[in-house]
PDB file of C-alpha atoms in Angstrom:
ATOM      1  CA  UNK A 625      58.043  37.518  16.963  1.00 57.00           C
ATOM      2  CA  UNK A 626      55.420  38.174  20.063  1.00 58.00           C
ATOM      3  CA  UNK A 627      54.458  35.759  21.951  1.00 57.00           C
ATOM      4  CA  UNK A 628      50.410  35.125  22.519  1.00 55.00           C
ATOM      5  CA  UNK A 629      49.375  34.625  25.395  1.00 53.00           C
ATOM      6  CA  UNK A 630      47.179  31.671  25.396  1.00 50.00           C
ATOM      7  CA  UNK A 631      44.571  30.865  28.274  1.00 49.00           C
ATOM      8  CA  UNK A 632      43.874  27.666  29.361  1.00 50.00           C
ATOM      9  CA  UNK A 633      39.955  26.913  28.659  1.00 50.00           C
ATOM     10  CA  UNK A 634      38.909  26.285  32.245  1.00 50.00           C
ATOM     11  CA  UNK A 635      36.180  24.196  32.293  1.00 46.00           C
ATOM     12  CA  UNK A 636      33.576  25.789  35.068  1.00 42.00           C
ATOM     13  CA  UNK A 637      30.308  24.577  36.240  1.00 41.00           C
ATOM     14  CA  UNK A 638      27.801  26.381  37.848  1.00 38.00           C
ATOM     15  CA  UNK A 639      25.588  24.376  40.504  1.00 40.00           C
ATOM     16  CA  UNK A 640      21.993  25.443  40.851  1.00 37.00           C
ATOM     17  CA  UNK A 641      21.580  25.972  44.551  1.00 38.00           C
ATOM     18  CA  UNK A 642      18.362  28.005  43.780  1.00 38.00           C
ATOM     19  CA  UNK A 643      15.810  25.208  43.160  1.00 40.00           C
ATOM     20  CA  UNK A 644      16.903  22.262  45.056  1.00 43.00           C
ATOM     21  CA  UNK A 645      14.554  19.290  45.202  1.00 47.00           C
ATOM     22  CA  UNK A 646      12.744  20.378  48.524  1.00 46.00           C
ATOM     23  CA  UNK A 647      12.522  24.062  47.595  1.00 53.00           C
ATOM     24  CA  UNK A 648       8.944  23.537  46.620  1.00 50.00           C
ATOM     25  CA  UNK A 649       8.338  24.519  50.666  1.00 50.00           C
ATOM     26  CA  UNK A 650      10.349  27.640  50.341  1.00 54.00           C
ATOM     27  CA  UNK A 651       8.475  28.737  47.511  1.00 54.00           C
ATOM     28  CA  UNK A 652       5.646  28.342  48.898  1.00 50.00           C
ATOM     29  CA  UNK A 653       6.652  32.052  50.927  1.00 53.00           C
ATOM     30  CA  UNK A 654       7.761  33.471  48.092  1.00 57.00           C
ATOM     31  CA  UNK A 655       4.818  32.265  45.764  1.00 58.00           C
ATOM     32  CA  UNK A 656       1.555  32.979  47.853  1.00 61.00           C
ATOM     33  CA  UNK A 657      -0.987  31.451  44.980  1.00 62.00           C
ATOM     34  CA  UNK A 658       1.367  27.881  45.366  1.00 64.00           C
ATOM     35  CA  UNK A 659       0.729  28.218  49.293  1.00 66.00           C
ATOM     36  CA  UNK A 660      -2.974  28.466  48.778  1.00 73.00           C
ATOM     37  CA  UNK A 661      -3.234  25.339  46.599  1.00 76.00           C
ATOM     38  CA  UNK A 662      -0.413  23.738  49.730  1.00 79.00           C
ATOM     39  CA  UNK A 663      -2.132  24.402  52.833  1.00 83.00           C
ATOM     40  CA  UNK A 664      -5.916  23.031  51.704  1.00 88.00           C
ATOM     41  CA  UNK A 665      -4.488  20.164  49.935  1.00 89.00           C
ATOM     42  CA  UNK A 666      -1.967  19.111  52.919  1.00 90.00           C
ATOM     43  CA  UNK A 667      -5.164  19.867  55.463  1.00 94.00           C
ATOM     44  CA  UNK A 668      -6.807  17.397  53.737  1.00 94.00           C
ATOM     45  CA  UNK A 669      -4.068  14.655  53.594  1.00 94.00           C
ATOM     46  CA  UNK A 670      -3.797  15.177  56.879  1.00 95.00           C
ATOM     47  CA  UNK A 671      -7.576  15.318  57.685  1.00 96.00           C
ATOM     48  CA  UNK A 672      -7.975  12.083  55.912  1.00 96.00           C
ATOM     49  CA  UNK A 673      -5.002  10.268  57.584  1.00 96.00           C
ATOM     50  CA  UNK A 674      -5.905  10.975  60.619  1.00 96.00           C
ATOM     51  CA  UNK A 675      -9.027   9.822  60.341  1.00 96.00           C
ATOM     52  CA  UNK A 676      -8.042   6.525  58.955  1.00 97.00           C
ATOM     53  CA  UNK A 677      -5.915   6.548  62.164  1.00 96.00           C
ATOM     54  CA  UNK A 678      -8.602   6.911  64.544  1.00 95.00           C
ATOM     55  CA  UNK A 679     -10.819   4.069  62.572  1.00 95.00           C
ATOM     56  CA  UNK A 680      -7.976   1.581  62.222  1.00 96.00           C
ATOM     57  CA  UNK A 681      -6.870   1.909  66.316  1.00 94.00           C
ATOM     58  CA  UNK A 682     -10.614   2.205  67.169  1.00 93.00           C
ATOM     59  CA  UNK A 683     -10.600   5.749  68.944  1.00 91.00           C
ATOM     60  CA  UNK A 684     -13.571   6.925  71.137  1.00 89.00           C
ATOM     61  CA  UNK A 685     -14.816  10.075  70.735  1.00 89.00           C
ATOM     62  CA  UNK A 686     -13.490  10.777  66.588  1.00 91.00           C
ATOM     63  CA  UNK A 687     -15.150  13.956  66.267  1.00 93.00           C
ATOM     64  CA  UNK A 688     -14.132  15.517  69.087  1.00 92.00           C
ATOM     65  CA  UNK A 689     -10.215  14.468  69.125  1.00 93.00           C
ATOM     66  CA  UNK A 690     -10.773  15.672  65.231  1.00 95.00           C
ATOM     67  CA  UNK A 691     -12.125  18.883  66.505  1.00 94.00           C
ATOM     68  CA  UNK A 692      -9.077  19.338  68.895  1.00 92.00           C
ATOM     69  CA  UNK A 693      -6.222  17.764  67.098  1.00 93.00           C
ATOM     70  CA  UNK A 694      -6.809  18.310  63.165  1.00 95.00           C
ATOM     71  CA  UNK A 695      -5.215  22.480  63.414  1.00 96.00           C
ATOM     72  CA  UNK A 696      -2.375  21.177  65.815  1.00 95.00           C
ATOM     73  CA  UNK A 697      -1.142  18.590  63.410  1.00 96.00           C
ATOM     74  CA  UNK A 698      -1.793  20.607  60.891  1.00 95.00           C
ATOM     75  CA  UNK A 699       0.426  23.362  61.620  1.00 94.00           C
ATOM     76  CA  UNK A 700       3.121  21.236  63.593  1.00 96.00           C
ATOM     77  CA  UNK A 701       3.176  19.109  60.489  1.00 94.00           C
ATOM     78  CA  UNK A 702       4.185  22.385  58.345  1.00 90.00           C
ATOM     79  CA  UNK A 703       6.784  23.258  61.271  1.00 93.00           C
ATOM     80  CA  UNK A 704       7.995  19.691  60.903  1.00 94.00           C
ATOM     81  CA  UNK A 705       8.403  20.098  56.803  1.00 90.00           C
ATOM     82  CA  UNK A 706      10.216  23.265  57.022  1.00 87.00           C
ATOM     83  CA  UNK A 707      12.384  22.552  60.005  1.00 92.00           C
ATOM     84  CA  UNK A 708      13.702  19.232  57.733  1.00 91.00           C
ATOM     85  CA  UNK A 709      13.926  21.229  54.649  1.00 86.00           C
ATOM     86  CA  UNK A 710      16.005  23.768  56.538  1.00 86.00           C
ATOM     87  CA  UNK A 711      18.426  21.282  57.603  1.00 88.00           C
ATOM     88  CA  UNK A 712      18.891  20.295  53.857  1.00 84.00           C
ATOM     89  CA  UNK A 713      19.500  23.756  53.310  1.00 79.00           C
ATOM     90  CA  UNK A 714      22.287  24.243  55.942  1.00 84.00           C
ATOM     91  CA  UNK A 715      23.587  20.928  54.972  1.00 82.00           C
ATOM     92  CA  UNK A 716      23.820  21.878  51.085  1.00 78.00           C
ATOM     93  CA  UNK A 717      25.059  24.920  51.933  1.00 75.00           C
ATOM     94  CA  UNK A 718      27.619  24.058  54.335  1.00 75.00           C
ATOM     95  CA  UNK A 719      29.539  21.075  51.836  1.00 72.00           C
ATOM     96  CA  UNK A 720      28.776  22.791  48.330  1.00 69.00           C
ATOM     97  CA  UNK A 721      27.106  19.791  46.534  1.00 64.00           C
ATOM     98  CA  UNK A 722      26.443  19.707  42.822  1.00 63.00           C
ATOM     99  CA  UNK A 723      23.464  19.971  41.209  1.00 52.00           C
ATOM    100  CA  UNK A 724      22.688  16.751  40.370  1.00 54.00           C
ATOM    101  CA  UNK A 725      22.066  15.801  44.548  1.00 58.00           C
ATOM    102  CA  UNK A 726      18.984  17.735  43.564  1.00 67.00           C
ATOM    103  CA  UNK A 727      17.613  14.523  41.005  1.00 78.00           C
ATOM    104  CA  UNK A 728      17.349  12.101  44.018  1.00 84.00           C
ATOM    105  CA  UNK A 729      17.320   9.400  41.458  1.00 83.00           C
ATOM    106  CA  UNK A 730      20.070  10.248  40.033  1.00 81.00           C
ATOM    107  CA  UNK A 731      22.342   8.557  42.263  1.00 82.00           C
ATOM    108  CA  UNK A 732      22.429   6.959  46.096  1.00 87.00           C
ATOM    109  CA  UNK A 733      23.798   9.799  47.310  1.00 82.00           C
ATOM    110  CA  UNK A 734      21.130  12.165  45.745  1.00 83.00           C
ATOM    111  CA  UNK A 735      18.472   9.493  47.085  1.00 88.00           C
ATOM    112  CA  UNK A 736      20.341   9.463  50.827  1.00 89.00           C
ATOM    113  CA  UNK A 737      20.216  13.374  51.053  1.00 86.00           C
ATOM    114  CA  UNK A 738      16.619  13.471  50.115  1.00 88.00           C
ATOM    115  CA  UNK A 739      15.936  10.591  52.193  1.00 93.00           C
ATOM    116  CA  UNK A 740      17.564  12.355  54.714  1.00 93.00           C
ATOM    117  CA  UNK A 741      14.689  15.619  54.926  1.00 91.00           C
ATOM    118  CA  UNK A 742      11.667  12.821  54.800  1.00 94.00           C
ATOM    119  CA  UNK A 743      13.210  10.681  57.752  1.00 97.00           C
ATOM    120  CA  UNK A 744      14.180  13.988  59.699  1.00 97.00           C
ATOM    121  CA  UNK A 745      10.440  15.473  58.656  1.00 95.00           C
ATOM    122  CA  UNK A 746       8.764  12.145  59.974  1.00 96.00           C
ATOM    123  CA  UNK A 747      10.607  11.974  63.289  1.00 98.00           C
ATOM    124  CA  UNK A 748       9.959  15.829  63.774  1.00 97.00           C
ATOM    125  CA  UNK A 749       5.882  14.796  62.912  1.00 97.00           C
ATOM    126  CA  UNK A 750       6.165  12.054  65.634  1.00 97.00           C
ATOM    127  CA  UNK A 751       8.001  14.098  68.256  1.00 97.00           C
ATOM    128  CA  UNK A 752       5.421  17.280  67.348  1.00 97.00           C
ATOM    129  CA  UNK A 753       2.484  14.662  67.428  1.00 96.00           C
ATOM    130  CA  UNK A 754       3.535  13.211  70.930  1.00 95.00           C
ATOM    131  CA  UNK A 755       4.442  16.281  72.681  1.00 94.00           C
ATOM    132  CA  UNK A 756       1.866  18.688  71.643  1.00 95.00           C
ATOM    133  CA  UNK A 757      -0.603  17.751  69.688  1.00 94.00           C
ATOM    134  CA  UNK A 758      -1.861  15.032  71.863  1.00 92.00           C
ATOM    135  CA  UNK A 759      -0.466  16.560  75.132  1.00 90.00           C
ATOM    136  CA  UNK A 760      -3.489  16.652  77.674  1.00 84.00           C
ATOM    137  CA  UNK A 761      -6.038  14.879  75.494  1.00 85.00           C
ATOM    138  CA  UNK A 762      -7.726  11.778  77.394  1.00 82.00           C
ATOM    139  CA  UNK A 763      -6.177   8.754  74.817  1.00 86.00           C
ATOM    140  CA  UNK A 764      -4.729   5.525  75.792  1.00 90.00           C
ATOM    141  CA  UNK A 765      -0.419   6.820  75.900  1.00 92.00           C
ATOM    142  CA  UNK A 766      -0.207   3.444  73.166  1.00 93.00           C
ATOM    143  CA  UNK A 767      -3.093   5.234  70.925  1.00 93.00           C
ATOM    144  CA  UNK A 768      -1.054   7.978  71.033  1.00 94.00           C
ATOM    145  CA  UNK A 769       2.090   6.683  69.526  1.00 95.00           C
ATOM    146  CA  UNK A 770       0.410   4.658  67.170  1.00 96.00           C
ATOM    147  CA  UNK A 771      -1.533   8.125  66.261  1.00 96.00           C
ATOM    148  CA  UNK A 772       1.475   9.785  66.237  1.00 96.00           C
ATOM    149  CA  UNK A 773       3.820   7.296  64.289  1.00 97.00           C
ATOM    150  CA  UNK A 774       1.141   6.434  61.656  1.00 97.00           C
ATOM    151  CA  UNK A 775       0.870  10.593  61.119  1.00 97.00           C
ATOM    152  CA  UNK A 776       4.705  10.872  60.578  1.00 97.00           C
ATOM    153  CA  UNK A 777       5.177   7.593  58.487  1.00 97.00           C
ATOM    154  CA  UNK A 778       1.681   8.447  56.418  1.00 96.00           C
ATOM    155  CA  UNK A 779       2.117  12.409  56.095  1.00 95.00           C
ATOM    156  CA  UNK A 780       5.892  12.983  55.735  1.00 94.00           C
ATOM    157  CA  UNK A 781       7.378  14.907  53.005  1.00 92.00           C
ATOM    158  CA  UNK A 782       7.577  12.869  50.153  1.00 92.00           C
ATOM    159  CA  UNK A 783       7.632  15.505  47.573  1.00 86.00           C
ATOM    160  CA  UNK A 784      11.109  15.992  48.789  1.00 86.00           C
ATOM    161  CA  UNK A 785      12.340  12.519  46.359  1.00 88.00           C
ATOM    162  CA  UNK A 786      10.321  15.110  43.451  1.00 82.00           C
ATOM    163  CA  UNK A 787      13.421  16.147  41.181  1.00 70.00           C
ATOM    164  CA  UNK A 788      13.225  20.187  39.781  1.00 60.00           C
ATOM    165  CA  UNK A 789      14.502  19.060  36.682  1.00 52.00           C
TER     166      UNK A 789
END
């Protein structure tokens, strides 16, 4: 009698490393009607935060450190998002996590990785904020940092904790 050959039923799982949590900024390049609704609406967080900023630590001259610092933190802040999300990426890539790491409410250690690209973000926003956005511009050095931490603690990327499920 022949003998059949029997496979064993592996079982295999196939982790999504397409649409991770904080792809929403990568999109953004391939997707350019998602990046015209992104960069109005985060110029306007940002507009509006720093604003707040200048009223709550009494700054002379608003309109004119608006006029000169609004574009710098604007675009530094984007540098900032994308530099943090690119870390995630290397990280994910570099250990092979599961999907669920994406759902960062799923467990602590999907809440620590994305906590990981906001905290990174925000420091990148301060360090941005202090070296070059401010850099040359006649404020108190104590406005500054105050300026500069309230912009990274107010406008980091918390749509990173957003799951793509």
């Amino acid at each position: 009698m022949p003998r059949r050959r029997s496979f064993m039923k592996r079982d295999i799982k196939l982790y999504n490393l397409i649409f991770p949590m904080w792809g929403i900024y990568f999109y953004a390049i391939l997707f350019p009607y998602f990046f015209v609704l992104l960069l109005p609406a985060n110029f306007i967080v940002d507009t509006v935060m720093l604003l707040l900023l200048f009223f709550l630590f009494k700054v002379p001259e608003k309109k004119e450190l608006y006029r000169r610092g609004i574009w710098k933190a604007w675009g530094f802040g984007f540098l900032a998002d994308f530099l943090a999300a690119g870390v995630l990426v290397i990280l994910s890539s570099a250990v092979s996590l599961p999907f669920h790491i994406y759902a960062p409410f799923s467990s602590v250690g999907a809440f620590l990785f994305a906590t990981v690209g906001v905290v990174l973000a925000g420091v990148l926003i301060y360090f941005f904020h202090i070296r070059f956005v401010w850099k040359g511009i006649l404020l108190e050095e104590g406005k500054k940092k105050k300026i500069a931490l309230g912009m990274a603690i107010l406008t980091a990327p918390y749509l990173m904790y957003l799951s793509p499920l």
